[in-house]
Coordinates of C-alpha atoms in Angstrom, one line a residue:
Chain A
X1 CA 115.0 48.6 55.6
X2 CA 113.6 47.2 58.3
X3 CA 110.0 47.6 59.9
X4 CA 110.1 49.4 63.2
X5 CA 112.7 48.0 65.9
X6 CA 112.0 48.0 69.6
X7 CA 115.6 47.2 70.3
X8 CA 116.9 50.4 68.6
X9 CA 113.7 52.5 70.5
X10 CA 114.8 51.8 73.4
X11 CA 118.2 52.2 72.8
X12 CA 117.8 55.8 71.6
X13 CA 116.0 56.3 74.3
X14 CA 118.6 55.9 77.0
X15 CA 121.5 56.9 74.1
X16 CA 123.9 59.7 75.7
X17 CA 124.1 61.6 72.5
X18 CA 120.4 61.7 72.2
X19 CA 120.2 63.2 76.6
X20 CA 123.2 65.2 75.8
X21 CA 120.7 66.9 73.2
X22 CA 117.5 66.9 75.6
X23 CA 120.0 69.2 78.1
X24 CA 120.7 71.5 75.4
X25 CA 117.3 71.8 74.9
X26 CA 116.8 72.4 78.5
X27 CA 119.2 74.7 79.2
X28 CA 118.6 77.1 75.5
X29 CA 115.1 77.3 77.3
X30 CA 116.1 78.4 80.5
X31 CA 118.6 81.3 79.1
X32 CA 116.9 82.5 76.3
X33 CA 113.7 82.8 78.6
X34 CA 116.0 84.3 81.5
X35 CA 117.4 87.2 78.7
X36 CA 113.9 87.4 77.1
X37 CA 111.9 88.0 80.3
X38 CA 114.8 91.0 81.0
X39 CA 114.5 92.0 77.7
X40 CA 110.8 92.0 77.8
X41 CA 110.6 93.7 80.6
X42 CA 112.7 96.5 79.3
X43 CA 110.1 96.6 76.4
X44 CA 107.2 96.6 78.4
X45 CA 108.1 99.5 80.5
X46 CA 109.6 101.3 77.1
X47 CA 106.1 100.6 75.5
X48 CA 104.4 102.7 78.9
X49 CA 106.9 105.3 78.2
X50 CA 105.6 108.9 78.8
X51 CA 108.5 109.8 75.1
X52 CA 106.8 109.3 72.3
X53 CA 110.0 108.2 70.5
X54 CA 110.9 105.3 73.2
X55 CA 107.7 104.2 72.4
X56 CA 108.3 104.2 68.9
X57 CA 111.6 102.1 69.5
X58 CA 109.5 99.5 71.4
X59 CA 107.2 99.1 69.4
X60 CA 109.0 98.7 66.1
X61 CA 111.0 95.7 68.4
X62 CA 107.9 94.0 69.2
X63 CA 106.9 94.8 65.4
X64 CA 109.7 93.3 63.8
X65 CA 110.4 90.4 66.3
X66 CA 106.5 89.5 66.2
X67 CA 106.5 89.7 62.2
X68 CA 109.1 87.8 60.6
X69 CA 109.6 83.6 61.6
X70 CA 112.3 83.0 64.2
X71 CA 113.8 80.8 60.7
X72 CA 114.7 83.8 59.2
X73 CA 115.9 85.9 62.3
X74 CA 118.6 83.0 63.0
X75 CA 119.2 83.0 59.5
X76 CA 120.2 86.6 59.2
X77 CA 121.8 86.1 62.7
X78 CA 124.0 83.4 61.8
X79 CA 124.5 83.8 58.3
X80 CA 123.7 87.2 57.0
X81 CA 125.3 89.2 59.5
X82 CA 129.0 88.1 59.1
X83 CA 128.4 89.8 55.9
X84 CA 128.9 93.2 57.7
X85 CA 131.8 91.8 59.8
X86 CA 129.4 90.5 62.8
X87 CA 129.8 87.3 63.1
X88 CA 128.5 84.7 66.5
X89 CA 129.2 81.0 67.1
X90 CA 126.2 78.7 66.6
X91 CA 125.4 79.1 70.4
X92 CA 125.3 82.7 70.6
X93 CA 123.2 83.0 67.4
X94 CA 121.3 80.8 68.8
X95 CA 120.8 82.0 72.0
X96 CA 120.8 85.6 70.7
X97 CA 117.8 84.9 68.2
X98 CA 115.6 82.9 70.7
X99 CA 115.8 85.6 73.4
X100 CA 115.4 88.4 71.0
X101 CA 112.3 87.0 69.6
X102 CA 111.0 86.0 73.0
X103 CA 111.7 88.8 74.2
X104 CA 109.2 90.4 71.6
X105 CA 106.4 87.8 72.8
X106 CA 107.2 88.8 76.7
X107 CA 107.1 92.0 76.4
X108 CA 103.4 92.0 75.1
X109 CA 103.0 89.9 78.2
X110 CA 103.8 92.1 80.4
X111 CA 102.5 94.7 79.0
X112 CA 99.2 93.2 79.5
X113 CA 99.7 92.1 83.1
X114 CA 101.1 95.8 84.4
X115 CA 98.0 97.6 82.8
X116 CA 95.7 94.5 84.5
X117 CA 96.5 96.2 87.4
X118 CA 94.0 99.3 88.3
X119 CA 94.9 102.4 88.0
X120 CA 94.0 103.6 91.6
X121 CA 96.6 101.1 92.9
X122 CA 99.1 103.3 91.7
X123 CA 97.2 106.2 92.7
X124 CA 97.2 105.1 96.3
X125 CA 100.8 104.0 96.1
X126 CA 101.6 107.6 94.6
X127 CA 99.8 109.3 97.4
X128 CA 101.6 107.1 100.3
X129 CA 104.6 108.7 99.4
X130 CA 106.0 106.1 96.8
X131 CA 108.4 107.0 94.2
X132 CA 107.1 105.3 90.4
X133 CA 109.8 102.6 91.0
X134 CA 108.7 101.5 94.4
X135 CA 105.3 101.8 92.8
X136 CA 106.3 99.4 89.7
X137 CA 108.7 96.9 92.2
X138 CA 106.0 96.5 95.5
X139 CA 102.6 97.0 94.4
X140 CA 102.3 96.7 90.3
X141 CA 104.5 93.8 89.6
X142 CA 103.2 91.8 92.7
X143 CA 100.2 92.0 91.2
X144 CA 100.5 92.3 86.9
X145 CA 102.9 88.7 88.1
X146 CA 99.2 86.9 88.5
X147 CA 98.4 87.9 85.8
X148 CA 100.9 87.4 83.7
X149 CA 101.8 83.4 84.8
X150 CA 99.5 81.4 82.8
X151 CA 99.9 83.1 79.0
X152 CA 104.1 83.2 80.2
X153 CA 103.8 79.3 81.0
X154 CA 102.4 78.9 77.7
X155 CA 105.1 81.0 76.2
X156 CA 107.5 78.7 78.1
X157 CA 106.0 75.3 76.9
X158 CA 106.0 76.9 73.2
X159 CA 110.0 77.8 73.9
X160 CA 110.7 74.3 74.9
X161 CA 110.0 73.4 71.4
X162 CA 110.8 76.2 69.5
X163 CA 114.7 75.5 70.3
X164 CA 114.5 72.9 67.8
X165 CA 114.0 75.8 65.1
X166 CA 118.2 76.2 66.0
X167 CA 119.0 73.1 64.6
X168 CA 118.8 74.6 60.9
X169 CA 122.0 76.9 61.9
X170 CA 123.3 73.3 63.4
X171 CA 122.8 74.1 66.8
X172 CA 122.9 70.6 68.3
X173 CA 119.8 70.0 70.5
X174 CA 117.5 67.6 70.8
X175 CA 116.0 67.6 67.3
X176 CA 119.4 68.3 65.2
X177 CA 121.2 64.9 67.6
X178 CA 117.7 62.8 67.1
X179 CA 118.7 63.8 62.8
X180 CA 122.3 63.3 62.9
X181 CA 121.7 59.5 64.7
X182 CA 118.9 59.2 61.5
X183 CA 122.2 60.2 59.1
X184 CA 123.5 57.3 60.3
X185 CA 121.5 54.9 61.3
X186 CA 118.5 55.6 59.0
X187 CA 116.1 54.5 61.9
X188 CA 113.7 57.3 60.9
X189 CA 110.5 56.2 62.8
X190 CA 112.2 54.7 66.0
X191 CA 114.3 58.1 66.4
X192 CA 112.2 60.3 65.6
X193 CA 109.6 59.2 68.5
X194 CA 112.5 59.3 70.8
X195 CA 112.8 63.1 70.0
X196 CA 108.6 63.8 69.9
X197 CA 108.9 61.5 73.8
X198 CA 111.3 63.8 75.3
X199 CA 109.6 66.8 74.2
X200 CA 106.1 65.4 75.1
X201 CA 108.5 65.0 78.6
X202 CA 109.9 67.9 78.9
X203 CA 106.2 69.9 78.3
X204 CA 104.5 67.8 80.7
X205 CA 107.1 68.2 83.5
X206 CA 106.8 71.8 82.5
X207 CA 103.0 72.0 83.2
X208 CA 103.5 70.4 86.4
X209 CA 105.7 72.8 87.6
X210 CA 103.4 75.7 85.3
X211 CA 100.4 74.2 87.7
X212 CA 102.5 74.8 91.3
X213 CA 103.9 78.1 90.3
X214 CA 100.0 79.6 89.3
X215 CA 98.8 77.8 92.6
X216 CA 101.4 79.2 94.6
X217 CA 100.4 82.7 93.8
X218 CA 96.3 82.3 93.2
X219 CA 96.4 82.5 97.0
X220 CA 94.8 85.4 98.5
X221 CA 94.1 88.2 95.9
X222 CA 90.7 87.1 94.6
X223 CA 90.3 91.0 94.4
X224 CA 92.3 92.0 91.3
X225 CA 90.5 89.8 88.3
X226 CA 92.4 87.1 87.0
X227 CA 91.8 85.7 84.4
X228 CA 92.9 82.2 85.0
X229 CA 92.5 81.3 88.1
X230 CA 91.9 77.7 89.3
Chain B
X1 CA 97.5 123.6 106.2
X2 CA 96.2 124.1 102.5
X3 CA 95.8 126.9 100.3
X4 CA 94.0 126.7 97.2
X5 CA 94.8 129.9 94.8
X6 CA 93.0 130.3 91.5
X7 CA 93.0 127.1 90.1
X8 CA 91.9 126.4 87.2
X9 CA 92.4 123.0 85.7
X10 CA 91.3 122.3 81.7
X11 CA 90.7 118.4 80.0
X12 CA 91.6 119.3 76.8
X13 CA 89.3 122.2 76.0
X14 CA 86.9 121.4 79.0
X15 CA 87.5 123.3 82.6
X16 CA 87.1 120.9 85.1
X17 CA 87.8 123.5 87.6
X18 CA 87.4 127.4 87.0
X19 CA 89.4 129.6 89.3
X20 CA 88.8 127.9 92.5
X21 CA 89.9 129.3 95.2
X22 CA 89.6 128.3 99.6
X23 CA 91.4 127.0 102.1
X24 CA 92.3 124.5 105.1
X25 CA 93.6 125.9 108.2
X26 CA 95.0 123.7 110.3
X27 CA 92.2 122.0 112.6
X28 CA 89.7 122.7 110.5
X29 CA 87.5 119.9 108.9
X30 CA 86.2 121.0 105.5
X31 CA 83.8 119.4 103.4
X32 CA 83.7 119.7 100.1
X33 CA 80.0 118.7 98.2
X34 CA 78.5 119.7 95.2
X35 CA 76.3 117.4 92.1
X36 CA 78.3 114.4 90.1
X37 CA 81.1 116.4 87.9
X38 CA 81.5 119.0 89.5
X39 CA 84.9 118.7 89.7
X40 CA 84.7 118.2 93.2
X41 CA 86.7 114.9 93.2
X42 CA 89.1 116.8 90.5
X43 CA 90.1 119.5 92.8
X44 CA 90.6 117.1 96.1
X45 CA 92.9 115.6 93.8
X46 CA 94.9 118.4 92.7
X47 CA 96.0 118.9 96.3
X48 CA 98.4 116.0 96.7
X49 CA 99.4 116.6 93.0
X50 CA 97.6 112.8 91.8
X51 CA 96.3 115.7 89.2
X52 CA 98.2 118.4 87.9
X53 CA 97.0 122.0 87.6
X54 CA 96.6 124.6 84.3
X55 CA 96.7 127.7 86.4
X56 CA 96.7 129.1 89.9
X57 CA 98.5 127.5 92.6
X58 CA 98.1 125.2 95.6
X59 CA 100.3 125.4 99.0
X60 CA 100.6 122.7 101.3
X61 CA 102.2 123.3 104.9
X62 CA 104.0 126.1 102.9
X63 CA 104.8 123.9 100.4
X64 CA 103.8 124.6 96.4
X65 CA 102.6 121.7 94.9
X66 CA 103.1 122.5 91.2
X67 CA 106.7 123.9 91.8
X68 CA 109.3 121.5 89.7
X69 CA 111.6 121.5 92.0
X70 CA 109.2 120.5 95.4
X71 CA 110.0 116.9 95.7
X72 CA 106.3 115.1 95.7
X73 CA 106.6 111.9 97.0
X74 CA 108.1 113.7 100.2
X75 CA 105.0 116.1 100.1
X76 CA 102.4 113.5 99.8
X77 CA 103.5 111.8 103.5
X78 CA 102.5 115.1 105.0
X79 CA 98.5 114.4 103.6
X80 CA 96.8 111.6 104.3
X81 CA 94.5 110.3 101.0
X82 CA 91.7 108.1 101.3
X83 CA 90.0 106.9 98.2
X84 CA 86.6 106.1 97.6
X85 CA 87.2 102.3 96.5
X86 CA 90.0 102.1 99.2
X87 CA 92.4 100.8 97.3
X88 CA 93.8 98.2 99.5
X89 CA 97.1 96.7 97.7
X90 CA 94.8 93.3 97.5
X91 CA 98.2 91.0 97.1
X92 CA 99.1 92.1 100.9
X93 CA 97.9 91.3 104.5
X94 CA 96.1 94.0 106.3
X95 CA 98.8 94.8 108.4
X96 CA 101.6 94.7 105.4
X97 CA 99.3 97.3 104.0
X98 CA 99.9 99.5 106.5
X99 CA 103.7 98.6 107.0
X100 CA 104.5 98.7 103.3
X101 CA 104.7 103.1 102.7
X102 CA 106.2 103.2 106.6
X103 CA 109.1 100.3 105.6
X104 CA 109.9 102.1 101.6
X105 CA 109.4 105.5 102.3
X106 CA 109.8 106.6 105.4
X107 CA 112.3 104.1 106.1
X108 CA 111.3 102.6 109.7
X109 CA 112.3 99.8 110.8
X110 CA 110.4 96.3 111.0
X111 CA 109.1 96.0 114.5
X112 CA 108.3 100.3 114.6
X113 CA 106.1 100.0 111.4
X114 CA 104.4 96.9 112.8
X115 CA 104.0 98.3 115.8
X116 CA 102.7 101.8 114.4
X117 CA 100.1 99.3 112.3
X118 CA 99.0 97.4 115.1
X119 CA 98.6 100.9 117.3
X120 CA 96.2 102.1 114.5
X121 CA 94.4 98.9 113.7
X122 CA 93.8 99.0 117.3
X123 CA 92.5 102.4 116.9
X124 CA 89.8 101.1 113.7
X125 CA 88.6 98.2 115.7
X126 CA 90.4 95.8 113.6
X127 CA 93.5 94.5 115.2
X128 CA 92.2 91.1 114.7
X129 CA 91.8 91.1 111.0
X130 CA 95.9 92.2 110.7
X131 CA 96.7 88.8 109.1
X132 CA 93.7 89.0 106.8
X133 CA 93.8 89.5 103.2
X134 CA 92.1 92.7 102.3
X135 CA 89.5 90.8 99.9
X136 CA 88.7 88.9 103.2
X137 CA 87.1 92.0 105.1
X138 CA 83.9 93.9 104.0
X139 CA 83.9 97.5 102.8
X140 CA 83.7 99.2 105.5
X141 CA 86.2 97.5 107.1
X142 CA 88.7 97.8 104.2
X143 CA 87.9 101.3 104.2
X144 CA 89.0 101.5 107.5
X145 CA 92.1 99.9 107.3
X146 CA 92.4 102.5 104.2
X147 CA 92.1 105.2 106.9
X148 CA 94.9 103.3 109.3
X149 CA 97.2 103.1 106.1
X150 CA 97.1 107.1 105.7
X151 CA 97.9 107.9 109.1
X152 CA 100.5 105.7 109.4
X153 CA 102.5 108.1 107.8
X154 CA 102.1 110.9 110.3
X155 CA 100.5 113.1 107.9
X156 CA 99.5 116.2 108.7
X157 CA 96.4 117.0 106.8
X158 CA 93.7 114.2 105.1
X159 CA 92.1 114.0 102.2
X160 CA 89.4 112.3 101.9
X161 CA 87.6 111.3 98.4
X162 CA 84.2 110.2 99.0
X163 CA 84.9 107.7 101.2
X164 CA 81.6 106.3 101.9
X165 CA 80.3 106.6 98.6
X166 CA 81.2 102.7 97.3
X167 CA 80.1 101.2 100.9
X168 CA 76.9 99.2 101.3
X169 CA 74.1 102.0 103.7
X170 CA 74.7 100.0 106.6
X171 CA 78.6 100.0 106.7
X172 CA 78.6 103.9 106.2
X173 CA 78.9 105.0 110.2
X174 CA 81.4 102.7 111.2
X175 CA 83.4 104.7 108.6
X176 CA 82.2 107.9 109.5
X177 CA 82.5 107.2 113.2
X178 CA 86.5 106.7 112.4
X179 CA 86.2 110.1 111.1
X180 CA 84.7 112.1 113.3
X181 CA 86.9 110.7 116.5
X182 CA 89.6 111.8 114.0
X183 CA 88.5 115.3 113.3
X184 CA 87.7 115.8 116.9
X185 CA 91.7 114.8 117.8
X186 CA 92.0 117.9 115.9
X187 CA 93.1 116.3 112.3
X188 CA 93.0 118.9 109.3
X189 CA 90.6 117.4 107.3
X190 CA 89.4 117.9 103.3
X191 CA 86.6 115.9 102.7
X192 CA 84.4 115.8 99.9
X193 CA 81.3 113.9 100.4
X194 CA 77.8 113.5 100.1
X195 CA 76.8 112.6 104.0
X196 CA 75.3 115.9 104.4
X197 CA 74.6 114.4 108.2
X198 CA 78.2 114.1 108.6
X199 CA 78.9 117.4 107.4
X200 CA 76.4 119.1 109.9
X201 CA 77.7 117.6 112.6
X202 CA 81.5 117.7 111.7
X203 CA 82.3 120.0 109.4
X204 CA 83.7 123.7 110.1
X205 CA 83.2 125.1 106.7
X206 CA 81.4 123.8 103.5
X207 CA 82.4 124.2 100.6
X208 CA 79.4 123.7 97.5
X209 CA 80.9 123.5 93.9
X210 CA 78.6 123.1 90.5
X211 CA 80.7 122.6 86.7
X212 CA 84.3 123.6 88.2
X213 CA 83.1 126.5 90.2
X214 CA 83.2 127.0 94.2
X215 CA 79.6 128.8 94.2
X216 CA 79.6 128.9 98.5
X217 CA 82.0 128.5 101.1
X218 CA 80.8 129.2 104.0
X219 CA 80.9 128.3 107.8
X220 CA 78.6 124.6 108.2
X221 CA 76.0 126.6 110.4
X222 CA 75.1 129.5 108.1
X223 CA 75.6 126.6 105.1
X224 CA 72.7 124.9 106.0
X225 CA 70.6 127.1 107.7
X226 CA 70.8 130.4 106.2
X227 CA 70.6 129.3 102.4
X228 CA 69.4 131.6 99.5
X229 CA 71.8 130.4 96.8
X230 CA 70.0 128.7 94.4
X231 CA 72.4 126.0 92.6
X232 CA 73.1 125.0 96.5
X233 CA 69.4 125.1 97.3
X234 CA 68.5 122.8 93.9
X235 CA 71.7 120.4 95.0
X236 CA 70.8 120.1 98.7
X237 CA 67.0 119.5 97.7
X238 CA 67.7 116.7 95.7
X239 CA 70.1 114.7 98.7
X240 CA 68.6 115.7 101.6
X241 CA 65.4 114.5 100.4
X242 CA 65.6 111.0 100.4

């Protein structure tokens, strides 16, 4: 074994097989926070539910997803559940394990960002005229979305690198590609900091694009508090 | 206009209200007073359904409130509510503020809501804030444009909640002004408030209510100036004073 090659860093760097897995990555991120952000949603509102036993429901989601490892919710996923005849292609499992357990994450979000929002807002709304739903789509999401931004941009930076938890049911991403190439080419180090640069990449362009989005809409309300505002 | 009928209203074991009963005839401006939980606020409340009732009953243009079947959000366009921390929706310009309710629920189109706004900021004295922020404008303005936003529905009563109450001394008459032009258009008004000054000069009835209970209602003249009660005399001794 050799001491660490520049030749092969920079090879893996620019390696197709290696990008092929930083899309993967990229686009597991996107739909499993798409699906978990409807999900949580659904959850949120489910948790502010005037039935006790929808509450219930929501809350032993967030209860379950919240307290057991992502590891063993893909496990069971993958390979438990084919056990009782359900059975999902690596992707889906995949997909189907990151969004649930987002999703659980999310809704607390959420949660947190619609009851941010004062109560005499609604109040007003509600004496305009406005049914709950107009109340909830024009003057509570508007404003629980403020508040909500900066802990889901943190949510999405920890998702960017959670996806690598799916390469233990072989879901080929960034981080199961970056171990095959080390299978066969036993350039541990060199590949390995491939894989840590494109995540360190990927974050950082994330937090750039975290940054614009919370600028975009600090504008204007300094009236409602948030807590993050720059 | 509104017909309050035995209401009684109960937090948990505690009545807020206790078989309250009066009245809003259409035209008439009446102010509702009466020491810090009271219920006052409570009962102003109950009107427009944003609190429900135990008992009794409330009609509004004909309408009950606390029927099931009367479809609210259609009965809360016909009265106006003002708030006592306005309530702006802080995330919209002035004018969308007053555009938003006229656009969702009475379904107008663009250009009549905008122009409906513009008429009634007009009317407030502040057409040339409509592209501000509410957060932007002091309190008496926003409570102005707070007034605007009611009445852009076309209501035909308005309640009003203490509306000067969160406003800095010197911002009170601009509000009140707004007011009194209104009641003297010939508005139905419901107005509970401290601004006994207001109330003198405004007012066709007062009502005075201490722990949940209307104690006087009586026309504003004889209110003031023929007293004997003495839960109204202890009340009015301890605001007019000062």
């Amino acid at each position: 074994m050799s001491i660490w090659s520049w030749s092969g860093f920079f090879d893996y760097l620019v390696n197709p097989f290696i990008l092929g897995g930083v899309f993967t990555t990229i686009w597991l991120t996107c739909v499993s926070l798409i699906a978990g952000l409807i999900l949580g949603f659904v959850i949120a509102l489910m948790r502010r539910s005037k039935f006790a036993p929808v509450r219930g429901v929501a809350w032993f989601y967030v209860w379950l997803f919240r307290g057991t490892p992502l590891l063993v919710q893909l496990i069971v996923i993958y390979t438990a559940l084919p056990q009782l005849g359900i059975r999902f292609s690596v992707i889906e499992a995949a997909l189907l394990g990151l969004a649930l357990n987002e999703a659980a994450y999310l809704a607390e979000i959420i949660r947190a960002g619609i009851e941010a929002v004062p109560e005499g807002q609604s109040r007003a709304a509600r004496a305009l005229g406005m049914t709950e739903r107009q109340i909830m789509r024009y003057i509570v999401m508007p404003q629980a979305f403020k508040v909500i931004i900066p802990p889901l941009g943190n949510s999405v930076n920890g998702l960017l690198k959670t996806t690598s938890v799916t390469s233990v049911i072989s879901m080929e991403e960034l981080l199961r590609r970056t171990q095959v190439l080390i299978q066969e080419k036993f350039m541990v180090l060199e590949l390995f900091a491939v894989a840590a640069i494109y995540y360190l990449v990927l974050t950082t362009l994330w937090d750039f694009v975290q940054r614009r989005i919370e600028r975009r809409f600090g504008q204007s309300t300094a009236q409602v508090a948030v807590p993050h505002k720059r | 206009m509104i017909e309050i009928n035995g209401v009684t209203k109960y937090y948990g074991n505690f009545a807020v209200l206790k078989n309250c009963s009066t009245s809003v005839a259409k035209g008439e401006v009446v102010v509702v007073c009466g020491p810090s939980g009271s219920g006052k606020s409570t009962l102003i409340k109950c009107v427009n359904a944003l609190e429900p009732i135990s008992e009794g009953s409330i009609k509004v243009d004909g309408i009950e409130v606390n029927d099931p079947k009367t479809n609210l959000p259609e009965l809360r366009t016909l009265v106006g509510m003002v708030f006592q921390n306005f309530e702006l929706f802080p995330h919209l310009r002035i004018v969308e503020n007053i555009m938003l309710a006229q656009r969702i629920v009475l379904g107008r189109n663009e250009s009549a809501a905008q122009k409906t706004a513009m008429a009634l900021l007009d009317r407030v004295g502040l057409a040339d804030h409509a592209h501000k922020f509410p957060s932007q404008l002091s309190g008496g303005q926003q409570q102005r444009v707070a007034i605007a936003r009611a009445l852009a529905m076309n209501p035909k009563a308005m309640l009003f909640d203490e509306p000067t109450s969160a406003l800095d001394p010197e911002m009170i008459s601009e509000v009140l002004d707004v007011m009194t032009s209104l009641a003297a258009e010939g508005m139905t008004m419901m107005i509970v408030t401290h601004e006994m000054g207001f109330a003198r000069k405004v007012a066709t009835r007062v009502v005075f209510i201490d722990q949940g209970e209307i104690v006087e209602d009586r026309p504003t003249e004889e209110f003031f100036n023929n007293r004997h009660n003495p839960r109204t005399e202890a009340f009015l001794g301890k605001i007019l004073h000062h």
